[in-house]
Structures are given as C-alpha cells and as structure tokens.
Amino acid sequence: MTQTSAPDAPSAERASEGAGRNPWERYGWVVRGVWLVFLVFPVIALVGTPRPVWQVVVGLGLVVVFAVTYVVGSSHLERLGRQPATTRRAVAILALLLACTVGSALIIGANSLGFLPFVVAFAMFALPIPSAIGVGVAATFVAGAAAVVTDPGEGTWSVAIIVFAVGVMTGGVRVVSDRGEQYERMSRDLAIVEERERVARDVHDVLGHSLTVVTVKAELAERLVDLDPERAKAELAEIQALSRQALAEIRATVGGLRVARLGDELASARTALAGAGIEGHVPDDPTAVDPRHRTVLAWVLREATTNVVRHSDADACWVELASNRLVVRDDGRGLGERPEGNGIRGLRERVEAAGGRITIATGPEGHGTVLEVTL
C-alpha cells in the first residue's frame, strides 16, 4: 500500500504565502522590463562606433548585468517591502547599478547617462525618501554637468531633463504610495478597534442580562428551598438552562454570529421581570416595529430590562413599541446621582451608529426612570 507523505513545513509555508499573494504580482517584471528598451541607446553607442572588440564585449556585458539587476532587484524588493534589512540590500543593488554605469562611462562616455533614469527610479522606490531624493539630485547634477562639459548637440541636455523628470514623477508616486499605505494601516487599526469594541459591548450586554437573571433566580430558589422544594427545583432547572444559553450566546458573540431577536428579548424581559418580582407590562407581538429597527431595539430592550431588574427597585415596568420607537419606564427610585455605566454607553453607541437618538430621564414627579429610543 502506498502512503502519501505530508508536505514539509517550508513547502506548506511557501504555498500559503503564494495563496495569499496578488496573482498579478508575478507579471510585475514585465512592466519594469518594458522600460529597458531605452538601454538600446547605450548599445547603439557601443556597436555603432568603431572600437576594440573587448570594449564592445565588456560594454554589452555591463548592459546585460544592469538590466538583469534592475528587473530582479526591483521585483525582489517589492515583495519584501521597505524594512531596515531590505534597505541594506537595496543599497547593495544600487551600488551594483552604479558600478555598471561607471564602467560603461569609461567605455562610451556621456552615452552611459542613459542608465541614470533607471538608477533614479530604483532609488526612489527602494530607499528611504531622504536618501532617494539625494540620489535623484546627484544624478540630475551629474547629467547636467555632463551636458555642460560635452557637446550639447549629443543630446546630453535631453538626458539631464529626463533624469530630472523621472526623479520628480517617481518621487511623487512614492509619496502618494506611502500615504496610501499609511491610510490602509490606519484603516486596519480602526477596524480592529471597532471589532474589539463590538465584542466588548456584545459580551457586556449578553453577560449582564443573563447573569442578572441567574442571580435573581438563584436568590428566589434559595428562599424556596424550605418553603416550596418543587418550585425551587424548577428555578434551579431554569438557572441551568439560562447558563447554557448564556454560554452559547457568548460563543456566538465572539464569533460575530450573535443577532438579537426582538421577539426573544420580549419573552426574556417578561421572564426577568417576573423573576425579580416586578410586574411586567410587556407586549407579545414584535411586528409593530419596522423590521429594519428590530435588531437594535432588541439590544436596547435587553440592557434596559437588565437595568430595571438590577438598579430600579421598582414594582412595575412598562414596555412600549412603535414602528421606530421603544420606551421602557418603571416606577422605581429613578436615576438619582448614579453615573452612566458601560451598558448605557454601549447602548448610545449602538443607537447613534444606527442613526437614532436615545434619552434617559427621571419619570414624572421624580419617580421611576424613562428610557426612550427613536430610530
């Protein structure tokens, strides 16, 4: 029987990297290679003027080395990005390009200036901005000095202008590219922060409500152990069921799957209020609410009911629903001097993110609390 061996770790890692890479990156060398057609001018200068064969061979070799170094070096550094180790490698590649340029200058003179636009372009994308600008300025100065020293009729002034233009254009592209990368990093960081806040808000709402109901029922079961053992058992069974439900909701919340349902929250509100000994006036039908607003109002109802059970010391609680509106009021002790907690802050964020408005105020004649949400 033949057995298929698992791929080794390096192969798997390479496969993973290849899977996550933009498939068009492999053709980037074509875009860079197209511009190498301008190296035909140094080649013409080599073969179009009578000179020793060894100079032609050496000169053509330098052109080939320059072209290969430019394409391969650019591709390699683009994959790695601009890191300190990559910058050192870029300096080494740039030094090789300059060496080819200087070697060609010793053979064909000012015609070797055709290498400089490639040197400037490579430096602009491979080096830190200050160093890249320094290379561009130096290359422009060299090309301009050569134009002054040599016969302007040879076109060296045109090369100097091209070197300057390439430096300006590639520098502009580099600046825009860097700003785009910064924007993308900031966007990713903001997305991570927003996701953390969402999970924290959802966990607070889920746990706060579930643990409040569990606590109320546990206290009730403790009082009923001697008075009504059968009902105490029933309360304990409900506590067990609520604990399982809370655990499932936490898992779903962390996984981003938790969606509050208004009908479930209405039933849960009735159960929580009854368990706390509060007379609940909670509607049965969630269809009065526009379907677009039910999820947000379900989260609001959950937190509002938790606050009534935990803080209000109320005897009764009323829940009112409309198409785009929810009101929860009680006859308890009111807001008092209590500061706004994390739960209310989380509700404000939810409601405002949905384009709504939330108000919390003390009830008529200073009794109770009224929470109103309008979307």
GROMACS .gro file of C-alpha atoms in nm:
model
  375
    1MET     CA    1   0.000   0.000   0.000
    2THR     CA    2   0.140   0.337  -0.092
    3GLN     CA    3   0.124   0.620   0.155
    4THR     CA    4   0.116   0.984   0.059
    5SER     CA    5   0.356   1.184   0.268
    6ALA     CA    6   0.257   1.522   0.403
    7PRO     CA    7   0.436   1.824   0.257
    8ASP     CA    8   0.719   1.960   0.464
    9ALA     CA    9   0.671   2.280   0.664
   10PRO     CA   10   0.872   2.509   0.433
   11SER     CA   11   0.675   2.388   0.131
   12ALA     CA   12   0.348   2.444   0.313
   13GLU     CA   13   0.462   2.790   0.418
   14ARG     CA   14   0.557   2.879   0.063
   15ALA     CA   15   0.224   2.750  -0.063
   16SER     CA   16   0.044   2.960   0.198
   17GLU     CA   17   0.237   3.270   0.100
   18GLY     CA   18   0.166   3.206  -0.267
   19ALA     CA   19  -0.203   3.161  -0.198
   20GLY     CA   20  -0.227   3.498  -0.026
   21ARG     CA   21  -0.030   3.690  -0.285
   22ASN     CA   22  -0.180   3.900  -0.560
   23PRO     CA   23  -0.154   3.676  -0.871
   24TRP     CA   24  -0.072   3.979  -1.087
   25GLU     CA   25   0.249   4.042  -0.892
   26ARG     CA   26   0.423   3.770  -1.089
   27TYR     CA   27   0.387   3.983  -1.403
   28GLY     CA   28   0.535   4.297  -1.247
   29TRP     CA   29   0.870   4.220  -1.408
   30VAL     CA   30   0.706   4.268  -1.748
   31VAL     CA   31   0.610   4.628  -1.662
   32ARG     CA   32   0.958   4.703  -1.534
   33GLY     CA   33   1.124   4.523  -1.825
   34VAL     CA   34   0.940   4.727  -2.088
   35TRP     CA   35   1.132   5.041  -1.994
   36LEU     CA   36   1.463   4.865  -2.052
   37VAL     CA   37   1.407   4.925  -2.423
   38PHE     CA   38   1.574   5.263  -2.365
   39LEU     CA   39   1.900   5.083  -2.295
   40VAL     CA   40   1.918   5.038  -2.670
   41PHE     CA   41   2.089   5.379  -2.691
   42PRO     CA   42   2.399   5.273  -2.493
   43VAL     CA   43   2.403   4.955  -2.702
   44ILE     CA   44   2.394   5.162  -3.024
   45ALA     CA   45   2.678   5.373  -2.888
   46LEU     CA   46   2.878   5.055  -2.824
   47VAL     CA   47   2.830   4.886  -3.161
   48GLY     CA   48   2.781   5.194  -3.379
   49THR     CA   49   3.125   5.341  -3.318
   50PRO     CA   50   3.447   5.165  -3.418
   51ARG     CA   51   3.620   5.042  -3.103
   52PRO     CA   52   3.816   4.736  -2.986
   53VAL     CA   53   3.617   4.412  -2.964
   54TRP     CA   54   3.693   4.369  -2.595
   55GLN     CA   55   3.531   4.706  -2.521
   56VAL     CA   56   3.217   4.602  -2.710
   57VAL     CA   57   3.201   4.270  -2.526
   58VAL     CA   58   3.261   4.429  -2.183
   59GLY     CA   59   3.016   4.709  -2.255
   60LEU     CA   60   2.740   4.473  -2.369
   61GLY     CA   61   2.806   4.258  -2.061
   62LEU     CA   62   2.764   4.563  -1.837
   63VAL     CA   63   2.434   4.648  -2.010
   64VAL     CA   64   2.303   4.293  -1.957
   65VAL     CA   65   2.413   4.289  -1.590
   66PHE     CA   66   2.250   4.629  -1.537
   67ALA     CA   67   1.921   4.518  -1.696
   68VAL     CA   68   1.902   4.189  -1.502
   69THR     CA   69   1.998   4.358  -1.175
   70TYR     CA   70   1.734   4.628  -1.223
   71VAL     CA   71   1.448   4.389  -1.300
   72VAL     CA   72   1.532   4.117  -1.045
   73GLY     CA   73   1.627   4.366  -0.774
   74SER     CA   74   1.309   4.569  -0.820
   75SER     CA   75   1.091   4.257  -0.809
   76HIS     CA   76   1.264   4.120  -0.500
   77LEU     CA   77   1.247   4.443  -0.303
   78GLU     CA   78   0.882   4.497  -0.397
   79ARG     CA   79   0.793   4.163  -0.239
   80LEU     CA   80   0.989   4.232   0.079
   81GLY     CA   81   0.877   4.590   0.137
   82ARG     CA   82   1.088   4.870   0.285
   83GLN     CA   83   1.241   4.729   0.603
   84PRO     CA   84   1.589   4.800   0.752
   85ALA     CA   85   1.734   4.473   0.620
   86THR     CA   86   1.572   4.535   0.283
   87THR     CA   87   1.719   4.886   0.271
   88ARG     CA   88   2.070   4.744   0.314
   89ARG     CA   89   2.001   4.506   0.028
   90ALA     CA   90   1.870   4.795  -0.182
   91VAL     CA   91   2.192   4.988  -0.122
   92ALA     CA   92   2.393   4.687  -0.243
   93ILE     CA   93   2.180   4.657  -0.558
   94LEU     CA   94   2.203   5.031  -0.618
   95ALA     CA   95   2.582   5.011  -0.583
   96LEU     CA   96   2.593   4.740  -0.849
   97LEU     CA   97   2.380   4.952  -1.083
   98LEU     CA   98   2.611   5.249  -1.031
   99ALA     CA   99   2.915   5.031  -1.089
  100CYS     CA  100   2.771   4.922  -1.425
  101THR     CA  101   2.700   5.286  -1.508
  102VAL     CA  102   3.053   5.400  -1.422
  103GLY     CA  103   3.206   5.105  -1.610
  104SER     CA  104   3.004   5.194  -1.920
  105ALA     CA  105   3.105   5.560  -1.887
  106LEU     CA  106   3.469   5.458  -1.912
  107ILE     CA  107   3.391   5.296  -2.250
  108ILE     CA  108   3.119   5.507  -2.414
  109GLY     CA  109   3.146   5.832  -2.218
  110ALA     CA  110   2.837   6.054  -2.195
  111ASN     CA  111   2.622   5.793  -2.371
  112SER     CA  112   2.619   5.600  -2.041
  113LEU     CA  113   2.392   5.870  -1.895
  114GLY     CA  114   2.103   5.663  -2.031
  115PHE     CA  115   2.146   5.441  -1.725
  116LEU     CA  116   2.070   5.724  -1.482
  117PRO     CA  117   1.687   5.734  -1.517
  118PHE     CA  118   1.677   5.368  -1.413
  119VAL     CA  119   1.908   5.435  -1.119
  120VAL     CA  120   1.688   5.723  -1.001
  121ALA     CA  121   1.365   5.524  -1.042
  122PHE     CA  122   1.508   5.229  -0.849
  123ALA     CA  123   1.635   5.454  -0.568
  124MET     CA  124   1.300   5.633  -0.536
  125PHE     CA  125   1.113   5.310  -0.468
  126ALA     CA  126   1.380   5.118  -0.274
  127LEU     CA  127   1.541   5.371  -0.039
  128PRO     CA  128   1.406   5.595   0.237
  129ILE     CA  129   1.271   5.923   0.099
  130PRO     CA  130   1.565   6.147   0.207
  131SER     CA  131   1.823   5.909   0.057
  132ALA     CA  132   1.614   5.865  -0.260
  133ILE     CA  133   1.590   6.242  -0.307
  134GLY     CA  134   1.966   6.267  -0.257
  135VAL     CA  135   2.026   6.011  -0.531
  136GLY     CA  136   1.786   6.196  -0.764
  137VAL     CA  137   1.955   6.532  -0.705
  138ALA     CA  138   2.302   6.381  -0.752
  139ALA     CA  139   2.201   6.208  -1.076
  140THR     CA  140   2.046   6.528  -1.213
  141PHE     CA  141   2.361   6.722  -1.123
  142VAL     CA  142   2.585   6.465  -1.293
  143ALA     CA  143   2.370   6.467  -1.608
  144GLY     CA  144   2.365   6.848  -1.614
  145ALA     CA  145   2.742   6.870  -1.560
  146ALA     CA  146   2.798   6.624  -1.844
  147ALA     CA  147   2.576   6.837  -2.068
  148VAL     CA  148   2.785   7.144  -1.988
  149VAL     CA  149   3.118   6.972  -2.040
  150THR     CA  150   3.031   6.777  -2.354
  151ASP     CA  151   2.883   6.895  -2.682
  152PRO     CA  152   2.513   6.984  -2.630
  153GLY     CA  153   2.450   6.851  -2.975
  154GLU     CA  154   2.492   6.498  -2.845
  155GLY     CA  155   2.160   6.522  -2.663
  156THR     CA  156   2.300   6.516  -2.310
  157TRP     CA  157   2.077   6.808  -2.212
  158SER     CA  158   1.777   6.595  -2.306
  159VAL     CA  159   1.907   6.317  -2.084
  160ALA     CA  160   1.951   6.562  -1.796
  161ILE     CA  161   1.591   6.680  -1.835
  162ILE     CA  162   1.469   6.318  -1.849
  163VAL     CA  163   1.662   6.231  -1.532
  164PHE     CA  164   1.507   6.529  -1.353
  165ALA     CA  165   1.157   6.445  -1.479
  166VAL     CA  166   1.190   6.080  -1.377
  167GLY     CA  167   1.302   6.187  -1.029
  168VAL     CA  168   1.006   6.422  -0.986
  169MET     CA  169   0.747   6.176  -1.118
  170THR     CA  170   0.871   5.870  -0.931
  171GLY     CA  171   0.914   6.080  -0.617
  172GLY     CA  172   0.552   6.192  -0.642
  173VAL     CA  173   0.435   5.835  -0.696
  174ARG     CA  174   0.641   5.723  -0.396
  175VAL     CA  175   0.490   5.989  -0.169
  176VAL     CA  176   0.136   5.901  -0.279
  177SER     CA  177   0.210   5.530  -0.236
  178ASP     CA  178   0.346   5.584   0.116
  179ARG     CA  179   0.042   5.791   0.214
  180GLY     CA  180  -0.184   5.520   0.074
  181GLU     CA  181  -0.006   5.254   0.281
  182GLN     CA  182  -0.039   5.471   0.593
  183TYR     CA  183  -0.410   5.515   0.525
  184GLU     CA  184  -0.456   5.140   0.482
  185ARG     CA  185  -0.270   5.069   0.808
  186MET     CA  186  -0.483   5.323   0.993
  187SER     CA  187  -0.799   5.175   0.841
  188ARG     CA  188  -0.697   4.825   0.954
  189ASP     CA  189  -0.616   4.951   1.303
  190LEU     CA  190  -0.951   5.131   1.326
  191ALA     CA  191  -1.132   4.819   1.206
  192ILE     CA  192  -0.959   4.615   1.478
  193VAL     CA  193  -1.053   4.872   1.744
  194GLU     CA  194  -1.415   4.880   1.626
  195GLU     CA  195  -1.433   4.500   1.631
  196ARG     CA  196  -1.292   4.489   1.984
  197GLU     CA  197  -1.547   4.747   2.097
  198ARG     CA  198  -1.826   4.549   1.932
  199VAL     CA  199  -1.725   4.227   2.104
  200ALA     CA  200  -1.684   4.404   2.439
  201ARG     CA  201  -2.024   4.571   2.401
  202ASP     CA  202  -2.198   4.248   2.299
  203VAL     CA  203  -2.033   4.045   2.575
  204HIS     CA  204  -2.136   4.307   2.830
  205ASP     CA  205  -2.495   4.307   2.710
  206VAL     CA  206  -2.520   3.928   2.695
  207LEU     CA  207  -2.348   3.855   3.024
  208GLY     CA  208  -2.502   4.147   3.210
  209HIS     CA  209  -2.855   4.037   3.130
  210SER     CA  210  -2.801   3.662   3.171
  211LEU     CA  211  -2.610   3.688   3.499
  212THR     CA  212  -2.867   3.931   3.641
  213VAL     CA  213  -3.149   3.687   3.567
  214VAL     CA  214  -2.945   3.395   3.705
  215THR     CA  215  -2.871   3.589   4.024
  216VAL     CA  216  -3.236   3.681   4.076
  217LYS     CA  217  -3.350   3.322   4.022
  218ALA     CA  218  -3.078   3.185   4.248
  219GLU     CA  219  -3.192   3.416   4.529
  220LEU     CA  220  -3.552   3.308   4.470
  221ALA     CA  221  -3.456   2.938   4.471
  222GLU     CA  222  -3.267   2.987   4.797
  223ARG     CA  223  -3.578   3.130   4.962
  224LEU     CA  224  -3.797   2.850   4.824
  225VAL     CA  225  -3.578   2.554   4.924
  226ASP     CA  226  -3.764   2.506   5.252
  227LEU     CA  227  -4.098   2.663   5.160
  228ASP     CA  228  -4.160   2.506   4.819
  229PRO     CA  229  -3.893   2.249   4.722
  230GLU     CA  230  -4.059   2.163   4.390
  231ARG     CA  231  -4.066   2.523   4.272
  232ALA     CA  232  -3.707   2.566   4.395
  233LYS     CA  233  -3.608   2.272   4.174
  234ALA     CA  234  -3.786   2.433   3.881
  235GLU     CA  235  -3.598   2.759   3.939
  236LEU     CA  236  -3.268   2.571   3.955
  237ALA     CA  237  -3.351   2.397   3.627
  238GLU     CA  238  -3.417   2.737   3.469
  239ILE     CA  239  -3.084   2.863   3.605
  240GLN     CA  240  -2.912   2.569   3.440
  241ALA     CA  241  -3.086   2.638   3.110
  242LEU     CA  242  -3.004   3.009   3.129
  243SER     CA  243  -2.638   2.931   3.197
  244ARG     CA  244  -2.619   2.708   2.890
  245GLN     CA  245  -2.793   2.974   2.681
  246ALA     CA  246  -2.554   3.244   2.806
  247LEU     CA  247  -2.254   3.027   2.722
  248ALA     CA  248  -2.385   2.968   2.369
  249GLU     CA  249  -2.454   3.341   2.323
  250ILE     CA  250  -2.102   3.433   2.437
  251ARG     CA  251  -1.952   3.189   2.187
  252ALA     CA  252  -2.172   3.327   1.911
  253THR     CA  253  -2.089   3.686   2.009
  254VAL     CA  254  -1.715   3.627   2.000
  255GLY     CA  255  -1.757   3.461   1.661
  256GLY     CA  256  -1.958   3.757   1.533
  257LEU     CA  257  -2.271   3.547   1.489
  258ARG     CA  258  -2.489   3.684   1.768
  259VAL     CA  259  -2.801   3.862   1.644
  260ALA     CA  260  -3.054   3.977   1.900
  261ARG     CA  261  -3.417   3.897   1.809
  262LEU     CA  262  -3.686   4.128   1.937
  263GLY     CA  263  -3.941   3.851   1.995
  264ASP     CA  264  -3.691   3.654   2.207
  265GLU     CA  265  -3.595   3.965   2.405
  266LEU     CA  266  -3.961   4.043   2.480
  267ALA     CA  267  -4.006   3.693   2.623
  268SER     CA  268  -3.678   3.720   2.812
  269ALA     CA  269  -3.783   4.057   2.956
  270ARG     CA  270  -4.107   3.909   3.089
  271THR     CA  271  -3.913   3.623   3.250
  272ALA     CA  272  -3.651   3.851   3.405
  273LEU     CA  273  -3.908   4.096   3.546
  274ALA     CA  274  -4.123   3.817   3.686
  275GLY     CA  275  -3.821   3.651   3.846
  276ALA     CA  276  -3.733   3.978   4.019
  277GLY     CA  277  -4.088   4.023   4.148
  278ILE     CA  278  -4.157   4.317   3.916
  279GLU     CA  279  -4.495   4.341   3.746
  280GLY     CA  280  -4.411   4.346   3.376
  281HIS     CA  281  -4.632   4.505   3.111
  282VAL     CA  282  -4.453   4.377   2.803
  283PRO     CA  283  -4.617   4.343   2.459
  284ASP     CA  284  -4.620   4.000   2.296
  285ASP     CA  285  -4.604   4.097   1.930
  286PRO     CA  286  -4.279   4.246   1.789
  287THR     CA  287  -4.432   4.307   1.445
  288ALA     CA  288  -4.531   4.661   1.544
  289VAL     CA  289  -4.164   4.751   1.494
  290ASP     CA  290  -4.021   4.811   1.148
  291PRO     CA  291  -3.804   4.505   1.064
  292ARG     CA  292  -3.511   4.736   0.992
  293HIS     CA  293  -3.505   4.851   1.356
  294ARG     CA  294  -3.581   4.528   1.541
  295THR     CA  295  -3.222   4.417   1.600
  296VAL     CA  296  -3.112   4.749   1.752
  297LEU     CA  297  -3.425   4.779   1.967
  298ALA     CA  298  -3.379   4.418   2.082
  299TRP     CA  299  -3.034   4.504   2.220
  300VAL     CA  300  -3.175   4.818   2.383
  301LEU     CA  301  -3.459   4.622   2.544
  302ARG     CA  302  -3.215   4.365   2.681
  303GLU     CA  303  -2.995   4.626   2.850
  304ALA     CA  304  -3.290   4.835   2.970
  305THR     CA  305  -3.456   4.532   3.131
  306THR     CA  306  -3.128   4.437   3.298
  307ASN     CA  307  -3.101   4.787   3.447
  308VAL     CA  308  -3.459   4.778   3.575
  309VAL     CA  309  -3.403   4.442   3.744
  310ARG     CA  310  -3.064   4.535   3.886
  311HIS     CA  311  -3.096   4.901   3.985
  312SER     CA  312  -3.453   5.032   3.986
  313ASP     CA  313  -3.609   4.867   4.296
  314ALA     CA  314  -3.935   4.903   4.102
  315ASP     CA  315  -4.272   4.736   4.149
  316ALA     CA  316  -4.379   4.761   3.786
  317CYS     CA  317  -4.225   4.815   3.443
  318TRP     CA  318  -4.389   4.911   3.113
  319VAL     CA  319  -4.253   4.847   2.763
  320GLU     CA  320  -4.400   5.033   2.465
  321LEU     CA  321  -4.322   4.958   2.100
  322ALA     CA  322  -4.384   5.159   1.785
  323SER     CA  323  -4.256   5.141   1.428
  324ASN     CA  324  -3.927   5.316   1.507
  325ARG     CA  325  -3.951   5.370   1.880
  326LEU     CA  326  -3.905   5.189   2.211
  327VAL     CA  327  -3.993   5.318   2.558
  328VAL     CA  328  -3.908   5.139   2.883
  329ARG     CA  329  -4.030   5.301   3.205
  330ASP     CA  330  -4.058   5.190   3.564
  331ASP     CA  331  -4.190   5.323   3.897
  332GLY     CA  332  -3.867   5.273   4.087
  333ARG     CA  333  -3.631   5.512   4.260
  334GLY     CA  334  -3.519   5.699   3.947
  335LEU     CA  335  -3.176   5.794   3.825
  336GLY     CA  336  -3.054   5.973   4.135
  337GLU     CA  337  -2.686   6.061   4.125
  338ARG     CA  338  -2.569   5.736   3.968
  339PRO     CA  339  -2.313   5.788   3.689
  340GLU     CA  340  -2.380   5.646   3.346
  341GLY     CA  341  -2.237   5.293   3.326
  342ASN     CA  342  -2.077   5.092   3.048
  343GLY     CA  343  -2.407   4.938   2.946
  344ILE     CA  344  -2.572   5.275   2.874
  345ARG     CA  345  -2.263   5.399   2.693
  346GLY     CA  346  -2.273   5.085   2.479
  347LEU     CA  347  -2.642   5.149   2.404
  348ARG     CA  348  -2.568   5.505   2.298
  349GLU     CA  349  -2.301   5.380   2.058
  350ARG     CA  350  -2.539   5.123   1.908
  351VAL     CA  351  -2.826   5.367   1.868
  352GLU     CA  352  -2.613   5.651   1.730
  353ALA     CA  353  -2.443   5.411   1.486
  354ALA     CA  354  -2.793   5.324   1.358
  355GLY     CA  355  -2.874   5.694   1.316
  356GLY     CA  356  -3.107   5.709   1.616
  357ARG     CA  357  -3.138   5.902   1.941
  358ILE     CA  358  -3.161   5.778   2.300
  359THR     CA  359  -3.284   5.972   2.603
  360ILE     CA  360  -3.286   5.864   2.968
  361ALA     CA  361  -3.468   6.075   3.224
  362THR     CA  362  -3.636   6.056   3.561
  363GLY     CA  363  -4.010   5.983   3.543
  364PRO     CA  364  -4.300   6.211   3.632
  365GLU     CA  365  -4.287   6.368   3.979
  366GLY     CA  366  -3.934   6.239   4.029
  367HIS     CA  367  -4.036   5.871   4.041
  368GLY     CA  368  -3.900   5.598   3.819
  369THR     CA  369  -3.693   5.613   3.502
  370VAL     CA  370  -3.795   5.656   3.139
  371LEU     CA  371  -3.567   5.529   2.859
  372GLU     CA  372  -3.673   5.624   2.507
  373VAL     CA  373  -3.510   5.531   2.178
  374THR     CA  374  -3.615   5.673   1.841
  375LEU     CA  375  -3.463   5.548   1.513
   0.00000   0.00000   0.00000
